Short mmCIF file of C-alpha atoms in Angstrom, two decimals:
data_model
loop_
_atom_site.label_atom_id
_atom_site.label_comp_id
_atom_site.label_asym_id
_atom_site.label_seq_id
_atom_site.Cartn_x
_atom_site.Cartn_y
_atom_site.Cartn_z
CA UNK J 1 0.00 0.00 0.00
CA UNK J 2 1.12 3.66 -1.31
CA UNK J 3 1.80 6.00 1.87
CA UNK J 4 3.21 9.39 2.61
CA UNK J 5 3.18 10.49 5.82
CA UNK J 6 4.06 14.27 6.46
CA UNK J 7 6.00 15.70 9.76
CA UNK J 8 7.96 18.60 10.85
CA UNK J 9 5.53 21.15 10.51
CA UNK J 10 4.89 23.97 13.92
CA UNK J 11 4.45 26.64 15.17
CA UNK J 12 7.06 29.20 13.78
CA UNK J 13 7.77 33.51 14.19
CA UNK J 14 8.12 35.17 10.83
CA UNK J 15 11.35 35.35 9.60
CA UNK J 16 12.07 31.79 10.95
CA UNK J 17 12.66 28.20 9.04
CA UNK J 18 11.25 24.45 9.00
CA UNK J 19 11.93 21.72 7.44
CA UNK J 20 9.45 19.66 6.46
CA UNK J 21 9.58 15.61 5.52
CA UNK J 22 7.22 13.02 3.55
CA UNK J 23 8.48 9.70 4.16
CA UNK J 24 7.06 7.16 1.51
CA UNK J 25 6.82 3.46 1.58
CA UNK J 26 4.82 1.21 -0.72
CA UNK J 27 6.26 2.00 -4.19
CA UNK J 28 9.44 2.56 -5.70
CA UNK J 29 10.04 6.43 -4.73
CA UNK J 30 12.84 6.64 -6.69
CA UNK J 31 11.25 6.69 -9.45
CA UNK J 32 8.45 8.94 -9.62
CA UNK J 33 8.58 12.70 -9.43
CA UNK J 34 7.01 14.63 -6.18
CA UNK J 35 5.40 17.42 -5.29
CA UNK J 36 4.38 19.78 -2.24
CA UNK J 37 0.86 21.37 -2.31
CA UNK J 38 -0.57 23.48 0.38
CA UNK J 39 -3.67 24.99 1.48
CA UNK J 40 -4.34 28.05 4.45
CA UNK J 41 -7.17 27.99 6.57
CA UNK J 42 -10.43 27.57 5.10
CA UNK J 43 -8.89 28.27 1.78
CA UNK J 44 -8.17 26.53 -1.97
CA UNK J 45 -5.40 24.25 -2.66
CA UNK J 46 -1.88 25.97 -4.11
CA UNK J 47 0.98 23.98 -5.31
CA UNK J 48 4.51 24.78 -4.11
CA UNK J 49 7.05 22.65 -5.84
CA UNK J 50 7.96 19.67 -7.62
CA UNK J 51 10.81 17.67 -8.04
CA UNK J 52 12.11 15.14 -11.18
CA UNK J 53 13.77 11.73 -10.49
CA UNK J 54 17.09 10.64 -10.77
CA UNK J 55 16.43 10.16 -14.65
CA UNK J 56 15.29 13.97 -15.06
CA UNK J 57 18.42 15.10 -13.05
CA UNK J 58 16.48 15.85 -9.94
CA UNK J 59 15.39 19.27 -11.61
CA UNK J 60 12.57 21.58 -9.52
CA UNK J 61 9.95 23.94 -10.41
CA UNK J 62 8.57 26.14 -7.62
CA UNK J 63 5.61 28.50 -7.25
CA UNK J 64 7.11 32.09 -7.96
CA UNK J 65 5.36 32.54 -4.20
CA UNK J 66 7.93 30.74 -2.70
CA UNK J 67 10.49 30.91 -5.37
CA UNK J 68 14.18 31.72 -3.44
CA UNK J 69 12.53 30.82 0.09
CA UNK J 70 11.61 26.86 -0.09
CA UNK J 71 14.03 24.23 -1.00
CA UNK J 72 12.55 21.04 -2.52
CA UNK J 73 14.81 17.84 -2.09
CA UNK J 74 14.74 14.36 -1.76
CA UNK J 75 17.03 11.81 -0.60
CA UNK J 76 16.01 8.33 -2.45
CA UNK J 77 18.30 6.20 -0.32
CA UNK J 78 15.71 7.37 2.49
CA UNK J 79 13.01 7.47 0.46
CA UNK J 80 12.12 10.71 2.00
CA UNK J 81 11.07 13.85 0.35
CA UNK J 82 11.94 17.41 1.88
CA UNK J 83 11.04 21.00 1.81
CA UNK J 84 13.35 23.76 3.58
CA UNK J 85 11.33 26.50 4.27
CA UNK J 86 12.94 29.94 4.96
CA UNK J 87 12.40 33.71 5.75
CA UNK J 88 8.29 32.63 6.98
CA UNK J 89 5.93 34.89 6.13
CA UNK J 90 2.33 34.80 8.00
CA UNK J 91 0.79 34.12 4.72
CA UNK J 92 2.67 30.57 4.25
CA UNK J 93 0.51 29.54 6.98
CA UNK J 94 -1.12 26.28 5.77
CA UNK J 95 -1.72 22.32 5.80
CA UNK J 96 1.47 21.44 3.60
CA UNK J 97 1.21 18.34 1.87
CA UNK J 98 3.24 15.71 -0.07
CA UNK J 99 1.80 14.30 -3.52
CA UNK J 100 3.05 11.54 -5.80
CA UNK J 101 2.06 12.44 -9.44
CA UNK J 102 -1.08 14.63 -7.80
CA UNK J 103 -2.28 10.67 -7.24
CA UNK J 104 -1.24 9.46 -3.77
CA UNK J 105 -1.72 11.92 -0.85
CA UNK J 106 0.65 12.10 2.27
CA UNK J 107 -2.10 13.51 5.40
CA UNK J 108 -0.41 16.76 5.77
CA UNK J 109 1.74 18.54 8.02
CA UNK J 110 0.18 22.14 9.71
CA UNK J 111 2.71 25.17 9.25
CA UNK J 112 1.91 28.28 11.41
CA UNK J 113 3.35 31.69 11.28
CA UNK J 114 2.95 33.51 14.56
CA UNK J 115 4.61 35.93 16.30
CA UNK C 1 0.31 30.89 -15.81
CA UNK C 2 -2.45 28.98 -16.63
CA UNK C 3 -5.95 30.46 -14.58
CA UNK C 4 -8.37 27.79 -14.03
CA UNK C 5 -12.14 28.97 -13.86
CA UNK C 6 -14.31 26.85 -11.63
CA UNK C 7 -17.22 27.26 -11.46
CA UNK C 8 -20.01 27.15 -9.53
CA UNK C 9 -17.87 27.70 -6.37
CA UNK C 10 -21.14 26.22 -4.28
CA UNK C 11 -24.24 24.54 -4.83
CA UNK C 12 -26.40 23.07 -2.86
CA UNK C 13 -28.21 19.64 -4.07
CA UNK C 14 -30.17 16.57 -2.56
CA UNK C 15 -29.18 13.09 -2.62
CA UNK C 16 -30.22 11.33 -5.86
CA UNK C 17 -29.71 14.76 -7.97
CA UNK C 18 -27.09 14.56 -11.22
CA UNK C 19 -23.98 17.50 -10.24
CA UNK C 20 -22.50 19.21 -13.19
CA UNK C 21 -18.80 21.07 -12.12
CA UNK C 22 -17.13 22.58 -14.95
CA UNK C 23 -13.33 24.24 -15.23
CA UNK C 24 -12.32 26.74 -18.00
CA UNK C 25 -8.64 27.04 -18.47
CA UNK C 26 -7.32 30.15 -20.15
CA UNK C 27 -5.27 28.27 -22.57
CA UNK C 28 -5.86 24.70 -24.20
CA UNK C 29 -4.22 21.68 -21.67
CA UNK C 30 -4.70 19.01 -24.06
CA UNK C 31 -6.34 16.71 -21.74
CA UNK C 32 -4.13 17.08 -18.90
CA UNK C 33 -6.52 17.21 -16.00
CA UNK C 34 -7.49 16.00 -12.96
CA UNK C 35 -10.78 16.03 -10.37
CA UNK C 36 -10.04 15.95 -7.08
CA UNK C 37 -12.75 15.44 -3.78
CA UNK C 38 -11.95 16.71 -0.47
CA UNK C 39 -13.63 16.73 2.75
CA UNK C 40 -13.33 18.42 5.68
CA UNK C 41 -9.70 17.71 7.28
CA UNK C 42 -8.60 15.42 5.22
CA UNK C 43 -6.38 15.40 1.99
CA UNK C 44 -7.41 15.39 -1.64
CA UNK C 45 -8.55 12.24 -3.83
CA UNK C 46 -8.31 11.58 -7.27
CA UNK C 47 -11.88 10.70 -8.85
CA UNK C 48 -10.42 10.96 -12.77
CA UNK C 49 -7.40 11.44 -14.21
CA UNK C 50 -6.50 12.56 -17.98
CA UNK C 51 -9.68 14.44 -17.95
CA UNK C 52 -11.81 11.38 -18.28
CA UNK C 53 -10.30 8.34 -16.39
CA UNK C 54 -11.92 7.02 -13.70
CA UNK C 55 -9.37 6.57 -10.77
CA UNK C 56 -9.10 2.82 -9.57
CA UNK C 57 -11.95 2.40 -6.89
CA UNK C 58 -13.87 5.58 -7.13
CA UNK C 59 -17.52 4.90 -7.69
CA UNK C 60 -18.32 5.17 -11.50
CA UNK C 61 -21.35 7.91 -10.92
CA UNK C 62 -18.27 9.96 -10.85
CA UNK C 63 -17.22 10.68 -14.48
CA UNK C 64 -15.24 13.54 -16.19
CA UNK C 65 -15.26 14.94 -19.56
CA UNK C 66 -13.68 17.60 -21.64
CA UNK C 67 -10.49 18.49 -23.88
CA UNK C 68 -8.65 21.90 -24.41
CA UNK C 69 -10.22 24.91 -22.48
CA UNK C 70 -13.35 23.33 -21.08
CA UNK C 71 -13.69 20.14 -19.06
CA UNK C 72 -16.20 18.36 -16.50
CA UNK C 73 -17.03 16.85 -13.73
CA UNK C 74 -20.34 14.51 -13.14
CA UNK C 75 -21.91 13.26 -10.45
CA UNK C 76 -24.75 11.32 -11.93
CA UNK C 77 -26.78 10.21 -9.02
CA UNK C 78 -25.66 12.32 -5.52
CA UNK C 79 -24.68 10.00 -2.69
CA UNK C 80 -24.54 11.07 1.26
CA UNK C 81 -21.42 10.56 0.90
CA UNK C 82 -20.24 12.98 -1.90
CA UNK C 83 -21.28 15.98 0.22
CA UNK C 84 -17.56 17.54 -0.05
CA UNK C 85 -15.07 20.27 -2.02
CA UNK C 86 -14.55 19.25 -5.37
CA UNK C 87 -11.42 20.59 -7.11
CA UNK C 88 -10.15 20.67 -10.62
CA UNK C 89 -6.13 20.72 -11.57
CA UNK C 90 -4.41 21.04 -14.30
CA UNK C 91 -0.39 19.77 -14.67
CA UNK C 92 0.08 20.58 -18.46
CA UNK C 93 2.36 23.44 -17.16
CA UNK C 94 3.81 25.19 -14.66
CA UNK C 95 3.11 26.55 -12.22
CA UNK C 96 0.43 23.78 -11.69
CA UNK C 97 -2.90 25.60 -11.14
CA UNK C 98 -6.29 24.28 -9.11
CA UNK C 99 -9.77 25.81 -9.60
CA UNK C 100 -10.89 27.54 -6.52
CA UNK C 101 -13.12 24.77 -5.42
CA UNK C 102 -16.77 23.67 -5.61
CA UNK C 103 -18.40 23.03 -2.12
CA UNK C 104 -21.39 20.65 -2.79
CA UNK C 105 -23.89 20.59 0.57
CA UNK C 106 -27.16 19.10 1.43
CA UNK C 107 -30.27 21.19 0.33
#
């Protein structure tokens, strides 16, 4: 069975950093591409990031609203899937979640941005 | 970018009624296009895929149609069940794009 499970998400002051992991299990992770999507409070879904395989060079495409703040990586030896969020703004406040080919879902992990 | 127009963004219907959800996109996407149902804290699912392709498991009163600018979704018989957020995405480029949702509640 396909599974992503989401963690490192908190509570957070502007200006700060997280770094968020999807562990995956269940299906060959090296080979697929992944992706973060999030979604604030009572609000629509947004995507954030992806990231290629191996094959594709591990190449990334980001959301210009995080573009030069949030670091997409993975580490297939793990196969874990990360995203290094810096300089926090309120308005990244959200569920964060990981996505295999917009198919298979991780739960999410909750961001806030509080000071 | 791509902008996705969803629309309606609510509607309310009873159980047994046929749902109609439909996404514009601003440019043609081929067919690259996905339905997604979410309730209330929990994560998206996949009902179709490719526009038209009815994801493994997913009840097949759920069906999707469409090519190009216009696509989709139809629930032909409403279930207790399907009382949710129903979102459209496309991945033909990026930055991927949703529709801004379509909450479907009990009249």
């Amino acid at each position: 069975e396909v599974q992503l499970v989401e963690s490192g998400g908190g509570l957070v002051q502007p200006g700060g950093s997280l770094r968020l992991s999807c562990a995956a299990s269940g299906f060959t992770f090296s080979d697929h591409y992944m992706d973060w999507v999030r979604q604030a409070p009572g609000k629509g879904l947004e995507w954030v990031a992806r990231i290629r395989n191996k094959a594709d060079s591990y190449t990334t495409e980001y959301a210009a609203s995080v573009k030069g703040r949030f670091t997409i990586s993975r580490d297939d030896s793990k196969n874990s899937l990360y995203l290094q969020i810096n300089s926090l703004k309120t308005e990244d406040t959200a569920m964060y979640y990981c996505t295999r080919d917009y198919d298979k879902w991780g739960q999410g992990t909750l961001v806030t941005v509080s000071s | 970018d791509i902008q996705m127009t969803q629309s309606p963004s609510s509607l309310s219907a009873s159980v047994g009624d046929r749902v109609t959800i439909t996404c514009r996109t601003s440019q043609g996407i081929r067919n690259d296009l996905g339905w997604y149902q979410q309730k209330p804290g929990k994560a998206p699912k996949r009902l179709i895929y490719a526009a038209s392709s009815l994801q493994s498991g997913v009840p097949s009163r759920f069906s999707g149609s469409g090519s190009g600018t216009e696509f989709t979704l139809t629930i032909s018989s409403l279930q207790p069940e399907d009382f949710a957020t129903y979102y459209c995405l496309q991945h033909n480029s990026y930055p991927r794009t949703f529709g801004q949702g379509t909450k479907v509640d009990i009249k």
